[in-house]
Every structure is written in structure tokens, then in C-alpha cells.
Amino acid sequence: MATPMKYICLFMFLAILTIAGLNQVDGAGECGKNTTPDMEAFKMAPCASAAQDENSSVSSQCCARVKKIGQNPACLCAVMLSNTAKSSGIKPEIAMTIPKRCNIADRPVGYKCGAYTLP
């Protein structure tokens, strides 16, 4: 009689684990399921000088990256405010001006990004 009880307990334990696993949320961050703002920030290397000095020219490579990431304003915001960007010396108030400096027509004008607003 003790052996069937062990199997019942084992079955119940496995059932609970399965149910808990099925209810788990596999959410995506601001930049999607397979990346993070910090990972995307590394791809923004061509924007480094433009994000530190508002008088610096913005390269075509930078504009291409900003245009791509800017299709998701929440991701663009998270990248500009990421730990990687901050540790690289990026100034968020200047980085926010890059989409406008790139003349991106469909940029998210007025999008609130923390304490900043995209011009």
C-alpha cells in the first residue's frame, strides 16, 4: 500500500510542476524576445560621438540603426537610457535629438522617454 502512495505523490508533484510551467509567462522586453536594450545599444556604436555632442555630425550608419530601432519607440527609448549607453558616456538629452538630426520623417515625435521627449 505504501508503494502506490509514493506513485500518487510523485504524479501529483509532476502535475503541479507541469501546470506551473504552463502558466509561466515568456514575455518580451522593450526590444523583443531575443534581445535587450543593452544588446541593442552595442549596435549603436556608430552613434557614439553624435550622442555625446549635439554639434557632431551624424553618420549614415548611425541614422540607419536609429531608423531601424526607432520603428519601436519603446526600444529606442530603452536603448538610449540603457546602462550600456550610460556607461559609454552617452548623454540622453543629446541622444534623443539623433532621429531629428537624421531627418527621419516617421520618427516618434513627442514620444515620452523617461524625463525626455523625442523632438
XYZ file of C-alpha atoms in Angstrom:
119
model
C 0.000 0.000 0.000
C 2.935 2.387 0.606
C 4.251 1.952 -2.942
C 1.036 3.164 -4.682
C 1.002 6.197 -2.373
C 4.554 7.078 -3.484
C 3.440 6.944 -7.111
C 0.395 9.069 -6.387
C 2.558 11.662 -4.608
C 5.092 11.626 -7.450
C 2.307 12.005 -10.018
C 0.791 14.940 -8.110
C 4.194 16.603 -7.801
C 4.829 16.267 -11.546
C 1.327 17.539 -12.319
C 1.896 20.634 -10.196
C 5.247 21.307 -11.900
C 3.653 20.914 -15.330
C 0.797 23.278 -14.508
C 3.208 25.831 -13.063
C 5.366 25.596 -16.194
C 2.369 26.106 -18.491
C 1.313 29.226 -16.616
C 4.759 30.786 -16.893
C 4.851 33.989 -18.905
C 7.517 34.122 -21.570
C 7.428 37.858 -22.113
C 9.494 40.007 -24.378
C 11.224 43.183 -23.299
C 11.033 46.572 -24.973
C 13.199 45.406 -27.864
C 11.658 41.997 -28.442
C 12.047 38.451 -27.322
C 15.606 37.728 -28.457
C 17.425 40.900 -27.441
C 17.739 43.513 -24.724
C 18.220 47.286 -24.773
C 21.832 46.763 -23.665
C 22.476 44.360 -26.554
C 20.915 46.817 -28.999
C 22.983 49.655 -27.524
C 26.163 47.888 -28.653
C 24.843 48.069 -32.215
C 24.581 51.840 -31.851
C 28.366 52.324 -31.790
C 28.269 54.489 -34.962
C 26.191 56.974 -32.944
C 28.636 57.382 -30.065
C 30.040 60.809 -30.947
C 26.666 62.144 -32.122
C 25.099 61.102 -28.815
C 27.746 62.953 -26.798
C 27.983 66.191 -28.789
C 24.990 67.835 -30.426
C 27.315 69.626 -32.856
C 28.857 66.368 -34.079
C 27.688 65.119 -37.459
C 25.539 62.015 -37.525
C 26.852 59.227 -39.771
C 24.671 57.402 -42.276
C 25.365 54.160 -40.372
C 24.037 55.757 -37.198
C 20.934 57.044 -38.960
C 20.255 53.605 -40.440
C 20.453 51.974 -36.979
C 18.284 54.672 -35.371
C 15.705 54.369 -38.158
C 15.528 50.600 -37.679
C 15.332 50.675 -33.884
C 13.048 53.723 -33.992
C 10.320 51.611 -35.592
C 9.759 50.530 -31.986
C 9.859 53.779 -29.951
C 9.873 51.909 -26.624
C 13.000 50.041 -27.711
C 14.705 53.204 -28.961
C 13.975 54.877 -25.643
C 15.210 51.891 -23.641
C 18.422 51.746 -25.709
C 19.141 55.449 -25.216
C 18.601 55.107 -21.459
C 20.315 51.715 -21.094
C 23.180 51.003 -18.726
C 25.416 50.337 -21.730
C 24.642 53.759 -23.201
C 25.189 55.484 -19.859
C 28.499 53.716 -19.237
C 29.612 54.695 -22.751
C 29.205 58.369 -21.933
C 26.015 58.837 -23.931
C 24.077 61.940 -22.927
C 20.374 61.049 -23.171
C 19.317 64.652 -23.793
C 21.586 64.692 -26.857
C 20.876 61.118 -27.955
C 17.163 61.982 -28.121
C 17.921 64.504 -30.870
C 19.523 61.962 -33.228
C 16.295 60.887 -35.016
C 15.574 64.551 -35.822
C 19.200 65.198 -36.821
C 18.938 62.210 -39.176
C 15.839 63.793 -40.766
C 13.811 60.641 -40.144
C 10.363 61.656 -41.329
C 8.403 58.985 -39.461
C 10.245 59.398 -36.150
C 8.128 59.209 -32.988
C 7.874 62.970 -32.367
C 6.662 63.752 -28.859
C 7.302 60.239 -27.533
C 7.971 60.434 -23.798
C 11.195 58.710 -22.890
C 11.695 58.920 -19.147
C 12.346 62.568 -18.346
C 12.922 63.304 -22.041
C 10.699 63.845 -25.080
C 11.785 62.916 -28.589
C 11.801 66.086 -30.751
